[in-house]
Amino acid sequence: MRKDKGFNRRAILAAPLMLSAATLVRHRSLAQVPQSTPLTLWNDGPAKQAIFEFIRTTTDQSSPKFVPPDERIATFDQDGTLWVEHPMYTQVIYCLERVPAVAAKKPELKKVEPFKTVLSGDREAMAKLTMPELEKILVATLTGMTTDEFVADVRQWLGSAKHPRWNRLYTDLVYQPMLELLQHLRGNGYKTYIVTGGGQDFVRVYSERVYGIPPEEVVGTAGGTKFGYDKDGKPVLTKEPKLLLNDDNAGKPEGIHLMIGRRPRFSIGNSTGDRQMLEYTGAGDGARLMMLVLHDDAKREYAYGPANGLPDTKIGTFTQALLDEAKKNAWTVVSMKNDWSRIFAFE
Amino acid sequence: MRKDKGFNRRAILAAPLMLSAATLVRHRSLAQVPQSTPLTLWNDGPAKQAIFEFIRTTTDQSSPKFVPPDERIATFDQDGTLWVEHPMYTQVIYCLERVPAVAAKKPELKKVEPFKTVLSGDREAMAKLTMPELEKILVATLTGMTTDEFVADVRQWLGSAKHPRWNRLYTDLVYQPMLELLQHLRGNGYKTYIVTGGGQDFVRVYSERVYGIPPEEVVGTAGGTKFGYDKDGKPVLTKEPKLLLNDDNAGKPEGIHLMIGRRPRFSIGNSTGDRQMLEYTGAGDGARLMMLVLHDDAKREYAYGPANGLPDTKIGTFTQALLDEAKKNAWTVVSMKNDWSRIFAFE
């Protein structure tokens, strides 16, 4: 019923499938942007003004819209909102690039589809993979290992895999103005959650280092684990191919209820997958701020979605209907081109 | 596969099924025990000493076992660990006492089992209810309403329902030494989570007021919700009869991974349902403290479990095997009789 952002044919077609050079780059905390004045990377305009106004009215005790600290919950979509989501979701690239390692351990996979196609590197053939085949790849690369093994593997991959356009680590492709916004909200007593259609276990590996968001404040698409004991009798959790939460579209407010149990005061996303989260946020009493990031900067990042007169890429879909709903509900649209003076740390 | 603590025949038999007087008692925060000296309600002895030693070694920066603040996660079972679980789990009492209200809205239930039996008040007949029948009661009383309606109803019930032995609100039956322990851990930078076999949505209604634990730090047995719109077009979440997490036994470490994503440094429980949580906690590196509360004080509370030479009551099962494992793994057993100078606030 729900469409998973992570799986689609066009995305796969666009994917750079070459395994990146295995250069291990030393981790540095991207979350620590110096910030004496808040939102220095935001140009003056309605978006910046809306944020300042929201913070002021919800933290000033004399304001009729004051929000007690305990209730200060902010939720952030990840792909396309906190970091680059083009040409495809980072986690899907991870899964595709994991196939050779998985096949090395299970040689029988080399001869069967869809693994054969992925291993061939034939992009045209890969573009013809069916949804059930793509799901087989996700299951093979995201389940069956212990949670500790998964963390170690993702960490290693993130330390070497590079984005094809900038030839930089994926974790370098974080939007600096959003790091400022996260810090500004936290500095004003807000708990800043990630609420992503991406895998919860995947994002938790780097969320603290990259965004300053601890694992327990990451809500994402989640599979079950199975408690058991390894050969030495040590308790381990093994990742299972059992979907517990598809944290996209209606799954976002459902995931927020499951994992947080409170309605957010602030939500930001960039696609139709965030619509219900913003609606749910806006349905509460008192001050609320709902925002959408518009990708309209082809020069510095990407421009996509019907709002820009561009064909629907199926990644980060920002439809006319979403824009209409934003206008109707007074959601604030953030233009990457106009509202952000800088996008990346490396600019 | 997993045994749910909440459903069992003997518990139902023991249940006081009279609807309590509807006296609404003003809520007060039980979590705010004044605490200039920590653990004043704990007698000197190995349990108190183990807690102090754990806090000292994990918070002293010069200690080789120092734990960075971000990693300070503590997990507490609820029933029988934070509050009274006899003669039956409070949430099961809630469900049984909700049956008349549910039947009033759906009169067709009055003529069918198991509702007919519950409405009759015939305890002997109720004791013969089968597991599937008991599950029907839980489904009828815990699902089908919006999350907001559920919160309002639980809040009202908690304000009036009384425990048969003490004739006090259930939220008055919280162990004061455990409130001290929660505060002491929080005062030392620990996040204190509840990890309960009870319903997550149920416990979240009162956790902040009663334990000082916000909803987002309550992990429990959780069902799905469904996002939709009410007749006025307002987004709502409706509680569904779909089990996502059975947070008991192996489900506890699985729930901790799902909801927190970090291995706890400290865990405390009181039954075989907490065994895997304590094992999982103990399997990590560095300083860890695992504790079990032993109900051995029939005079002030209850004494139960084979460890006391008493028949297994099926509630809060503390078996000889669990006691053996505690000894083997150096888990600290807390004797309610010997370690706690006071149990309740009203003593």
XYZ file of C-alpha atoms in Angstrom:
694
model
C 0.000 0.000 0.000
C 2.761 2.422 0.932
C 5.356 3.163 -1.675
C 8.864 2.712 -0.410
C 11.093 5.581 -1.475
C 14.079 3.285 -1.543
C 13.109 0.969 -4.376
C 12.481 2.062 -7.901
C 13.685 1.282 -11.307
C 14.652 4.720 -12.484
C 16.786 5.224 -9.413
C 18.608 2.009 -10.065
C 19.184 3.018 -13.657
C 20.774 6.228 -12.543
C 23.018 4.527 -10.024
C 26.770 4.700 -10.199
C 27.572 1.111 -9.434
C 31.305 1.205 -9.371
C 32.660 0.354 -5.973
C 34.403 3.410 -4.690
C 38.095 3.600 -3.957
C 38.634 2.145 -0.533
C 40.330 5.205 0.874
C 39.483 5.345 4.531
C 38.922 8.927 5.446
C 39.248 9.974 9.033
C 35.869 10.737 10.577
C 35.277 14.253 11.689
C 32.212 15.576 13.354
C 30.222 17.400 10.757
C 27.631 18.278 13.349
C 29.873 20.805 15.042
C 29.415 23.854 12.887
C 30.566 26.890 14.891
C 27.508 28.966 15.546
C 27.737 32.148 17.523
C 24.995 33.774 15.464
C 22.261 31.319 14.515
C 21.441 30.472 10.899
C 24.301 32.424 9.316
C 23.974 30.320 6.169
C 20.328 31.262 5.759
C 19.606 34.348 3.686
C 17.126 36.834 5.097
C 13.661 35.937 3.876
C 10.378 34.288 4.848
C 11.916 30.894 5.693
C 14.532 32.258 8.101
C 11.942 34.608 9.546
C 9.466 31.758 10.104
C 12.096 29.784 12.030
C 13.042 32.729 14.250
C 9.395 33.531 14.883
C 8.644 29.905 15.790
C 11.563 29.721 18.206
C 10.658 33.041 19.799
C 6.976 32.288 20.372
C 7.564 28.768 21.679
C 10.440 29.510 24.059
C 9.435 32.899 25.462
C 7.637 32.176 28.728
C 5.509 35.278 28.335
C 4.287 34.134 24.917
C 0.767 32.690 24.760
C 2.235 30.018 22.497
C 5.007 29.021 24.898
C 5.811 25.292 24.699
C 7.135 23.540 27.824
C 10.634 22.107 27.203
C 9.426 18.504 27.491
C 7.100 18.975 24.561
C 9.669 20.446 22.222
C 9.909 17.737 19.576
C 11.209 18.461 16.077
C 11.241 15.888 13.271
C 13.470 15.965 10.199
C 13.245 13.875 7.076
C 16.714 12.818 5.938
C 17.085 12.098 2.196
C 16.756 15.380 0.328
C 16.175 17.293 3.555
C 19.416 16.806 5.478
C 21.615 15.448 2.711
C 21.680 14.773 -1.025
C 19.283 12.131 -2.325
C 20.274 12.190 -6.003
C 20.962 10.313 -8.169
C 19.619 7.751 -5.681
C 19.221 7.122 -1.986
C 22.569 6.482 -0.342
C 21.344 3.356 1.392
C 20.279 1.786 -1.913
C 23.766 2.463 -3.280
C 25.141 0.780 -0.171
C 22.960 -2.274 -0.811
C 23.977 -2.553 -4.459
C 27.642 -2.131 -3.637
C 27.346 -4.770 -0.932
C 26.283 -7.427 -3.434
C 29.830 -8.542 -4.368
C 30.742 -9.109 -0.696
C 27.519 -11.007 -0.070
C 28.068 -13.105 -3.195
C 31.644 -13.844 -2.140
C 30.299 -15.411 1.033
C 27.446 -17.157 -0.750
C 28.841 -18.125 -4.171
C 25.547 -19.748 -5.143
C 24.125 -16.234 -5.524
C 26.519 -15.457 -8.381
C 24.543 -17.626 -10.715
C 21.048 -16.468 -9.805
C 19.084 -13.334 -10.461
C 18.979 -10.593 -9.469
C 22.505 -10.931 -8.094
C 23.949 -12.040 -11.426
C 22.755 -8.832 -13.054
C 24.051 -6.578 -10.300
C 27.428 -8.325 -10.407
C 27.585 -7.916 -14.177
C 27.544 -4.152 -13.852
C 25.254 -4.032 -16.889
C 23.147 -0.989 -16.098
C 20.677 -1.556 -18.870
C 19.950 -5.039 -17.576
C 19.718 -3.744 -14.041
C 17.144 -1.206 -15.085
C 14.901 -4.116 -15.958
C 15.027 -5.668 -12.498
C 11.576 -6.100 -11.035
C 10.510 -4.801 -7.645
C 10.602 -8.289 -6.055
C 14.132 -8.682 -7.418
C 15.224 -5.373 -5.951
C 13.718 -6.404 -2.642
C 15.783 -9.579 -2.768
C 18.884 -7.400 -2.954
C 17.815 -5.372 0.058
C 17.002 -8.496 2.052
C 20.326 -10.114 1.116
C 22.365 -7.067 2.050
C 20.464 -5.745 5.090
C 19.522 -8.923 6.965
C 21.060 -12.140 8.199
C 23.984 -10.527 10.026
C 24.209 -9.484 13.666
C 23.469 -5.858 14.478
C 27.130 -5.373 15.444
C 28.363 -6.781 12.134
C 25.994 -4.495 10.245
C 27.221 -1.400 12.073
C 30.856 -2.287 11.367
C 30.157 -2.824 7.690
C 28.172 0.373 7.164
C 30.810 2.343 9.019
C 33.529 0.974 6.760
C 31.539 1.650 3.607
C 30.775 5.228 4.621
C 34.473 5.781 5.148
C 35.286 5.060 1.513
C 32.279 5.193 -0.854
C 32.065 8.410 -2.870
C 29.310 10.349 -4.560
C 29.882 10.338 -8.357
C 29.258 14.034 -8.923
C 31.457 15.511 -6.226
C 33.736 12.533 -5.633
C 33.207 13.011 -1.919
C 32.037 10.837 0.938
C 28.276 10.710 1.224
C 28.513 12.134 4.721
C 30.164 15.219 3.216
C 26.964 15.888 1.286
C 25.086 17.189 4.288
C 23.347 20.541 3.961
C 25.164 22.969 6.250
C 22.146 25.269 6.747
C 20.247 22.248 8.079
C 23.021 21.497 10.572
C 22.627 25.086 11.728
C 18.882 24.604 12.043
C 19.316 21.378 14.041
C 21.732 23.141 16.375
C 19.500 26.166 16.723
C 16.511 24.030 17.651
C 18.548 21.966 20.128
C 19.978 25.148 21.588
C 16.398 26.150 22.305
C 15.471 22.920 24.050
C 14.118 20.966 21.109
C 14.824 17.280 20.704
C 15.713 16.873 17.051
C 14.596 13.546 15.595
C 15.304 12.114 12.181
C 12.163 10.517 10.730
C 13.293 8.837 7.543
C 12.016 6.375 4.970
C 15.570 5.047 5.034
C 16.662 2.212 7.262
C 16.735 3.044 10.932
C 19.728 0.809 11.591
C 21.614 2.340 8.657
C 21.089 5.962 9.644
C 21.856 5.307 13.305
C 25.398 4.295 12.380
C 26.392 7.867 11.514
C 23.595 10.103 12.838
C 25.426 11.167 15.975
C 28.693 11.958 14.212
C 27.125 13.647 11.201
C 24.032 15.370 12.614
C 24.624 15.329 16.363
C 21.543 13.108 16.654
C 21.937 10.032 18.871
C 20.633 6.618 17.702
C 17.626 6.763 20.018
C 16.452 9.892 18.193
C 16.443 8.251 14.772
C 13.127 6.838 13.543
C 13.262 4.984 10.248
C 12.089 2.013 8.297
C 12.748 -0.838 10.676
C 12.984 -4.580 10.434
C 12.791 -7.045 13.259
C 15.764 -8.601 14.998
C 16.003 -11.974 16.658
C 17.681 -12.433 20.010
C 19.936 -15.461 20.278
C 23.386 -16.639 21.298
C 26.522 -16.949 19.179
C 28.842 -19.977 19.238
C 30.499 -18.671 22.403
C 27.148 -18.301 24.117
C 27.219 -14.524 23.882
C 23.816 -12.840 23.341
C 23.450 -11.340 19.876
C 20.696 -9.756 17.819
C 20.373 -10.915 14.222
C 18.689 -8.731 11.611
C 15.627 -10.439 10.188
C 13.760 -9.986 6.893
C 10.623 -8.915 8.728
C 9.324 -5.397 8.170
C 8.034 -3.758 11.368
C 7.718 -0.167 10.214
C 7.725 1.272 6.692
C 8.520 4.789 7.805
C 7.313 6.722 4.791
C 4.058 8.500 3.897
C 1.415 7.474 6.481
C 4.149 5.384 8.100
C 5.856 8.575 9.292
C 3.186 9.695 11.770
C 2.693 6.030 12.694
C 6.441 5.738 13.306
C 6.456 8.957 15.321
C 3.721 7.573 17.542
C 5.517 4.244 17.937
C 8.977 5.605 18.604
C 8.381 9.014 20.200
C 4.798 8.977 21.418
C 4.327 12.728 21.079
C 3.163 14.942 18.252
C 6.017 17.083 16.903
C 5.963 20.873 17.132
C 8.198 21.248 14.111
C 8.536 19.094 10.991
C 10.503 19.461 7.810
C 10.638 17.286 4.705
C 10.999 17.614 0.968
C 8.614 15.191 -0.706
C 5.194 13.589 -0.786
C 6.606 10.955 1.584
C 6.636 13.692 4.252
C 3.106 14.932 3.630
C 1.390 12.988 6.407
C 4.114 13.872 8.905
C 3.553 17.559 8.229
C -0.223 17.144 8.377
C 0.048 15.299 11.693
C 2.343 17.974 13.088
C 0.016 20.735 11.951
C -3.065 19.082 13.443
C -1.909 19.801 16.998
C -2.820 22.864 19.056
C -0.606 25.882 19.609
C 2.467 26.939 17.677
C 3.657 24.544 14.981
C 6.031 25.019 12.088
C 5.950 22.846 8.990
C 8.542 23.262 6.242
C 9.406 21.765 2.864
C 12.778 21.974 1.149
C 12.501 22.738 -2.560
C 15.329 21.468 -4.736
C 15.645 24.330 -7.185
C 19.384 24.775 -7.411
C 20.774 22.724 -10.306
C 24.058 24.582 -10.151
C 24.996 23.926 -6.550
C 22.908 20.771 -5.982
C 19.934 19.581 -8.074
C 16.654 20.932 -9.359
C 13.854 18.434 -9.609
C 10.135 17.879 -9.269
C 7.126 19.210 -11.120
C 7.295 22.416 -9.121
C 10.318 23.219 -11.248
C 8.715 22.117 -14.474
C 10.978 19.092 -14.445
C 9.954 15.505 -14.983
C 9.139 13.527 -11.870
C 12.271 11.627 -10.964
C 10.547 9.398 -8.396
C 13.134 10.464 -5.863
C 12.032 13.125 -3.467
C 8.808 13.678 -5.342
C 7.632 17.255 -4.856
C 4.357 17.372 -6.767
C 2.144 20.308 -7.629
C -0.429 18.836 -5.228
C 2.098 18.993 -2.410
C 2.928 22.583 -3.249
C -0.797 23.400 -3.273
C -1.233 21.772 0.119
C 1.754 23.700 1.452
C 0.185 26.970 0.345
C -3.220 26.042 1.746
C -1.804 25.031 5.133
C 0.775 27.813 5.337
C 3.683 25.410 5.311
C 6.932 27.251 4.665
C 8.788 26.326 1.497
C 12.573 26.595 1.695
C 14.214 27.410 -1.613
C 17.714 25.973 -1.677
C 18.631 28.523 -4.295
C 17.300 31.598 -2.544
C 17.304 30.734 1.149
C 20.723 29.146 1.540
C 23.912 31.159 1.051
C 25.995 27.986 1.190
C 24.951 24.357 0.858
C 28.012 22.175 1.534
C 30.977 22.473 3.865
C 33.395 22.016 0.962
C 32.081 24.898 -1.157
C 6.555 -18.322 20.904
C 6.982 -15.620 23.516
C 4.805 -15.803 26.556
C 2.957 -12.589 27.196
C 3.033 -11.679 30.871
C -0.292 -9.988 30.557
C -2.517 -12.948 29.816
C -2.970 -15.851 32.147
C -5.743 -17.658 33.786
C -4.531 -17.576 37.341
C -4.067 -13.836 37.158
C -7.590 -13.394 35.947
C -8.875 -15.593 38.745
C -7.170 -13.433 41.299
C -8.503 -10.233 39.816
C -10.673 -7.827 41.708
C -13.237 -7.104 39.070
C -15.379 -4.552 40.803
C -15.303 -1.228 39.050
C -13.670 1.233 41.373
C -15.353 4.289 42.807
C -15.091 7.052 40.272
C -13.422 9.483 42.621
C -11.164 11.643 40.562
C -8.033 12.265 42.529
C -5.886 15.213 41.664
C -2.672 14.149 39.998
C 0.510 14.906 41.781
C 3.981 14.218 40.605
C 5.216 11.143 42.375
C 8.511 11.394 40.561
C 9.669 14.382 42.572
C 10.977 12.762 45.706
C 13.251 15.294 47.412
C 16.747 13.872 47.297
C 19.635 15.750 48.798
C 21.345 12.518 49.810
C 20.882 9.766 47.225
C 19.163 6.482 48.019
C 18.054 7.372 51.543
C 15.415 4.644 51.400
C 17.995 1.988 50.633
C 19.547 0.233 53.625
C 23.309 -0.167 53.633
C 24.210 -3.445 52.003
C 25.491 -5.051 48.806
C 22.697 -3.685 46.572
C 23.160 -0.045 47.575
C 26.918 -0.494 47.435
C 26.739 -1.976 43.919
C 24.746 1.034 42.709
C 27.137 3.563 44.211
C 30.141 1.668 42.846
C 28.582 1.532 39.363
C 27.831 5.257 39.369
C 31.299 6.111 40.635
C 33.225 4.021 38.111
C 31.136 5.084 35.122
C 31.018 8.823 35.819
C 34.511 9.485 37.168
C 36.571 10.648 34.210
C 39.724 9.204 35.711
C 38.133 5.766 36.011
C 39.172 3.175 33.416
C 35.494 2.252 33.232
C 34.277 5.797 32.567
C 31.235 5.865 30.271
C 30.699 8.921 28.019
C 27.405 10.675 28.876
C 25.851 9.776 25.503
C 26.204 6.079 26.242
C 24.585 6.186 29.660
C 21.445 4.156 29.068
C 19.557 2.482 31.914
C 16.559 0.203 31.415
C 13.894 -0.584 34.004
C 11.219 -3.229 33.880
C 7.951 -1.845 35.245
C 5.559 -4.434 36.709
C 7.071 -5.765 39.916
C 10.152 -3.590 39.487
C 8.787 -0.051 39.650
C 5.326 -0.760 41.013
C 3.136 -3.554 42.387
C 2.204 -6.333 39.968
C -0.016 -8.392 42.270
C -2.655 -9.699 42.253
C -2.431 -8.959 38.524
C -0.929 -6.522 36.049
C -2.592 -3.137 36.296
C -3.163 -2.942 32.566
C -5.069 -6.236 32.545
C -7.294 -4.874 35.309
C -7.838 -1.797 33.151
C -8.863 -3.978 30.207
C -11.301 -6.033 32.261
C -12.825 -2.945 33.840
C -13.177 -1.358 30.412
C -15.434 -4.160 29.190
C -18.708 -2.573 30.437
C -17.951 0.688 28.621
C -17.030 -1.150 25.436
C -20.172 -3.286 25.675
C -22.304 -0.181 26.223
C -21.104 1.142 22.882
C -21.377 -2.239 21.185
C -24.398 -3.925 22.796
C -23.980 -6.978 20.584
C -20.973 -7.902 22.726
C -23.153 -8.354 25.808
C -24.493 -11.598 24.460
C -21.258 -13.151 23.287
C -18.299 -14.675 25.032
C -15.965 -13.765 26.529
C -17.654 -10.413 27.197
C -20.735 -12.036 28.694
C -18.634 -13.757 31.323
C -16.650 -10.652 32.201
C -19.860 -8.629 32.500
C -21.382 -11.279 34.770
C -18.665 -10.738 37.352
C -18.593 -14.491 37.939
C -14.974 -15.028 38.815
C -15.108 -18.777 38.664
C -16.442 -18.630 35.110
C -13.841 -16.029 34.200
C -11.084 -18.279 35.438
C -12.079 -20.699 32.717
C -11.659 -18.186 29.904
C -9.269 -19.440 27.291
C -6.234 -17.526 26.047
C -7.910 -16.617 22.741
C -10.881 -15.302 24.735
C -8.642 -13.176 26.918
C -6.950 -11.839 23.822
C -10.355 -10.837 22.490
C -10.824 -8.716 25.605
C -7.472 -7.017 25.134
C -8.170 -6.344 21.466
C -11.645 -4.973 22.246
C -10.392 -2.660 24.972
C -7.018 -1.556 23.591
C -7.719 -1.050 19.890
C -10.202 0.616 17.580
C -10.045 4.057 19.219
C -7.825 6.997 18.299
C -4.601 7.404 20.243
C -6.003 10.600 21.798
C -9.181 8.838 22.952
C -7.112 6.063 24.490
C -4.943 8.496 26.444
C -8.007 10.311 27.789
C -9.620 7.073 28.882
C -6.564 5.632 30.616
C -5.964 8.942 32.364
C -9.515 8.954 33.696
C -9.313 5.342 34.845
C -6.015 5.890 36.649
C -7.602 8.784 38.481
C -10.192 6.569 40.112
C -9.415 2.827 40.006
C -8.082 1.456 43.274
C -5.932 -1.473 44.302
C -8.001 -3.896 46.415
C -5.438 -4.431 49.161
C -4.528 -0.845 49.922
C -7.583 0.874 48.474
C -5.272 3.326 46.746
C -4.718 4.481 43.199
C -2.434 2.172 41.252
C -0.041 5.042 40.678
C 0.353 5.289 44.465
C 1.816 1.782 44.456
C 5.153 2.859 43.082
C 8.257 1.758 44.971
C 9.840 4.860 46.442
C 13.382 3.424 46.525
C 13.090 2.888 42.773
C 12.094 6.530 42.249
C 15.244 7.419 44.177
C 17.286 5.112 41.951
C 15.792 6.619 38.775
C 16.601 10.108 40.013
C 20.090 9.133 41.086
C 20.864 7.654 37.674
C 19.412 10.678 35.865
C 21.342 12.980 38.157
C 24.454 11.201 36.901
C 23.643 11.620 33.230
C 21.818 8.363 32.606
C 18.751 8.239 30.410
C 16.285 6.067 32.306
C 14.072 3.966 30.047
C 11.142 1.786 30.995
C 11.277 -1.517 29.096
C 8.037 -3.279 29.941
C 5.982 -6.237 28.798
C 3.029 -3.936 29.405
C 1.504 -1.791 26.696
C 3.700 1.046 25.542
C 0.735 3.333 24.914
C -0.696 2.544 28.350
C 2.468 3.238 30.320
C 3.250 6.401 28.375
C 0.067 7.997 29.693
C 1.471 8.301 33.237
C 5.213 7.630 32.950
C 6.265 11.262 33.026
C 4.057 12.188 35.975
C 4.734 9.059 37.995
C 8.354 8.196 37.176
C 9.679 11.368 35.567
C 10.160 9.336 32.370
C 8.886 10.994 29.168
C 6.852 8.971 26.621
C 9.777 8.694 24.228
C 11.731 6.822 26.907
C 9.086 4.139 27.376
C 9.542 0.900 25.428
C 6.724 -1.598 25.736
C 4.559 -4.080 23.967
C 3.340 -2.124 20.977
C 0.618 -2.475 18.424
C 0.361 -0.712 15.131
C -1.624 2.424 14.458
C -3.256 3.538 11.257
C -3.039 7.110 10.025
C -6.258 8.553 8.654
C -8.622 11.504 8.865
C -11.636 11.998 11.102
C -14.992 13.323 9.887
C -13.678 16.883 10.060
C -10.666 15.971 7.964
C -8.301 16.144 10.918
C -5.426 13.631 10.870
C -5.778 10.940 13.531
C -4.036 7.711 14.465
C -6.248 4.735 15.227
C -4.986 1.867 17.361
C -4.948 -1.382 15.410
C -5.050 -5.015 16.508
C -1.644 -5.668 14.978
C 1.213 -6.647 17.265
C 4.518 -4.984 16.327
C 6.560 -5.750 19.414
C 5.928 -8.235 22.216
C 8.292 -6.589 24.644
C 8.914 -9.469 27.008
C 11.607 -12.143 27.297
C 13.675 -12.075 24.052
C 11.400 -9.234 22.949
C 13.061 -6.944 25.505
C 16.514 -6.786 23.893
C 14.791 -6.740 20.508
C 12.658 -3.817 21.684
C 15.700 -2.040 23.092
C 17.416 -2.321 19.721
C 14.317 -1.122 17.879
C 13.482 1.798 20.129
C 16.829 2.862 21.599
C 19.483 1.373 19.341
C 22.101 1.131 22.075
C 22.972 -1.550 24.587
C 22.105 -0.472 28.140
C 24.751 -0.011 30.793
C 22.295 -0.750 33.588
C 19.249 -3.019 33.686
C 16.876 -4.037 36.418
C 13.958 -6.430 36.394
C 12.251 -8.939 38.639
C 11.290 -11.970 36.593
C 12.208 -14.448 33.888
C 10.707 -11.967 31.425
C 13.712 -9.733 32.140
C 16.345 -12.441 31.762
C 17.322 -11.691 28.157
C 17.440 -7.936 28.821
C 19.916 -8.511 31.646
C 21.943 -10.947 29.543
C 22.061 -8.461 26.666
C 23.121 -5.672 29.001
C 25.816 -7.838 30.560
C 27.220 -8.910 27.189
C 28.637 -5.451 26.502
C 32.137 -4.282 27.331
C 33.109 -2.147 30.302
C 31.120 -1.433 33.434
C 27.591 -2.839 33.536
C 25.172 -3.359 36.390
C 22.372 -5.906 36.272
C 19.866 -6.185 39.103
C 16.811 -8.230 40.058
C 14.181 -7.231 42.598
C 13.172 -10.119 44.866
C 9.660 -9.954 46.271
C 10.282 -11.324 49.746
C 8.255 -8.976 51.892
C 4.772 -10.365 52.432
C 4.132 -7.911 55.225
C 4.767 -4.658 53.386
C 4.164 -5.904 49.834
C 4.170 -9.528 48.622
C 6.436 -12.558 48.758
C 6.326 -14.813 45.750
C 8.336 -17.078 43.490
C 10.116 -20.366 44.028
C 13.087 -18.500 45.467
C 10.888 -17.968 48.488
C 9.658 -21.524 48.544
C 6.301 -20.285 47.317
C 4.269 -21.660 44.453
C 4.841 -20.032 41.092
C 2.123 -17.457 40.664
C 2.802 -16.882 36.966
C 3.116 -13.183 37.654
C 6.643 -11.918 37.946
C 8.063 -15.421 37.851
C 11.357 -15.529 39.730
C 12.506 -19.101 39.269
C 15.382 -20.959 40.858
C 17.016 -21.029 37.410
C 16.901 -17.238 37.283
C 18.432 -17.003 40.739
C 21.157 -19.439 39.668
C 21.877 -17.361 36.586
C 21.998 -14.203 38.697
C 24.604 -15.812 40.954
C 26.628 -17.114 38.036
C 26.666 -13.739 36.261
C 27.088 -11.634 39.396
C 23.736 -9.927 38.949
C 22.759 -8.080 42.109
C 19.599 -9.271 43.828
C 17.635 -6.586 45.664
C 15.697 -7.885 48.635
C 12.645 -5.713 49.194
C 12.620 -6.835 52.785
C 16.247 -6.160 53.592
C 17.341 -3.485 51.141
C 14.436 -1.058 51.329
C 13.668 0.872 54.505
C 10.398 2.098 53.033
C 8.447 0.836 50.023
C 5.498 3.195 49.480
C 4.996 6.924 49.900
C 1.947 6.350 52.094
C 3.682 4.119 54.647
